[in-house]
């Protein structure tokens, strides 16, 4: 048995956590290590750092964030954002991250998945897919640039192809649901999970503990669920979500 | 007590080193047997593919050095798998052969592969005291045809019993990542270091 994972996501820009979080007892709400520690204590099963820095300097700072987190904590974490080459992957993993997630770079250059998996193992290469329902195509399509640009890939096809190429896990974000707090997109999560044999992390739309229950159980069975703002703004906590799930009989650490 | 962490170009040495440091123990990282011979005990970490790893160990003549150790050796994740006789990953490859058994892939038609996440350990022997039995796994291959006597703890993944902590003579292996496994991970490393101190 492997337990369902609850994963908070931290957006990091130039080495600082953005989205203005205020926690009691936390002197510096922008310190990624302090927040990682907070979530670790709450029982987070993993963390995701999403680097949204626009500059090279900002991205270089991310390596320091990774190193400081690995120094302070015994918690697994994934780093995404700005990873375009095998060298980028190596730099992040060597600094102490357990996995890297790649998004647009893998669409532009699918061999990144193959080379990354060959060198570091499929288990540390996560393919991040931004999914949005397209009326025109009558299915979910892969989008880039925050949902603005539609690619020619259907989500299910890209999920299959990316895992065939070497990705060992899928981080599936519903662009329709992202920020809506109306629940995860169960249909797209179910469709992707049925199409692949690697674990699937559902993301986008978490508004309550019940939303986690819906996506992790029943006929959806996501392996993990990720959320950002509801944890940051303390609408619920990782501990509350986990206790809710445990009471409903879900396998939780 | 000084722990030598073996650097052979495979994986996440930093997190392992920091975990050892958090326990107040000295360590150094090296990739040659002359330097590593100075250590009181060795850690063989590793992330990546089995054949690459064996190739690199052989290239730096670390394969024989490790196999002939009488000091405590701890293999983590791929490092544990390398302690066994053989692996079918990518192409059939011989391992260090210090623990009986071989490395096989999970059946992806029956299970999500890789096995990623927190699984509960079942203890076959008393080893540590901890308030939790969960540790963090990330792997696609696992040990089979092992000697029951060598298994200290296992984890259940689907129908598969995954050897999680193995021990034979001075060699210990952990399939999960103790350096990423919170409280129990810390206790397990502490326990191993206690054996080193003996």
Coordinates of N, CA and C in Angstrom, one line a residue, chain A residues 13 18 34 66 82 90 96 99 102 110 115 117 122 139 151-152 155 166-168 182 202 212 231 235 249:
Chain A
X13 N 9.7 33.3 -6.6 CA 10.2 34.2 -7.6 C 11.5 34.8 -7.0
X18 N 6.1 33.9 -3.4 CA 5.2 35.0 -3.7 C 3.7 34.5 -3.3
X34 N 11.4 28.4 5.5 CA 10.5 28.5 6.7 C 9.1 27.9 6.3
X66 N 16.8 25.3 -3.2 CA 16.8 23.8 -3.1 C 17.8 23.3 -2.1
X82 N 11.2 26.7 -15.5 CA 12.5 27.1 -16.1 C 13.5 26.0 -16.3
X90 N 20.1 18.3 -13.8 CA 21.2 17.9 -13.0 C 21.5 18.8 -11.8
X96 N 19.7 18.7 -4.2 CA 19.0 18.0 -3.2 C 17.5 17.8 -3.5
X99 N 12.8 15.4 -7.4 CA 12.2 15.3 -8.8 C 12.3 16.6 -9.4
X102 N 9.0 19.1 -15.7 CA 9.1 19.9 -17.0 C 7.8 20.0 -17.7
X110 N 10.9 16.9 -26.9 CA 10.5 15.7 -26.1 C 11.7 14.8 -25.7
X115 N 16.3 11.7 -22.3 CA 17.6 11.9 -21.8 C 17.6 12.0 -20.2
X117 N 15.4 10.8 -18.1 CA 15.1 9.5 -17.5 C 16.3 8.6 -17.6
X122 N 13.5 7.4 -14.5 CA 12.2 7.9 -14.7 C 11.5 8.5 -13.5
X139 N -12.4 17.9 -26.6 CA -11.6 17.2 -25.6 C -10.7 18.1 -24.9
X151 N -1.8 23.9 -27.8 CA -0.9 23.1 -28.6 C -1.7 22.1 -29.5
X152 N -1.0 21.3 -30.3 CA -1.8 20.3 -31.1 C -2.0 19.0 -30.4
X155 N -4.7 16.0 -24.4 CA -4.1 15.8 -23.1 C -3.7 14.3 -22.9
X166 N 9.7 8.7 -21.1 CA 10.5 8.5 -19.9 C 9.9 9.2 -18.6
X167 N 8.9 10.0 -18.7 CA 8.4 10.6 -17.5 C 7.8 9.6 -16.5
X168 N 8.2 9.7 -15.3 CA 7.7 8.7 -14.3 C 6.5 9.2 -13.5
X182 N -13.5 25.3 -7.0 CA -14.8 24.6 -7.1 C -14.6 23.1 -7.2
X202 N -3.1 15.3 -9.2 CA -4.2 16.2 -9.7 C -3.9 17.6 -9.1
X212 N -10.5 17.1 -2.1 CA -9.4 16.2 -2.1 C -10.0 14.7 -2.1
X231 N -4.1 26.4 1.0 CA -3.2 26.2 2.1 C -2.5 27.5 2.5
X235 N -7.4 28.6 4.3 CA -8.8 28.3 4.2 C -9.0 26.9 4.8
X249 N -11.7 7.0 5.7 CA -11.1 5.7 5.4 C -10.1 5.7 4.2

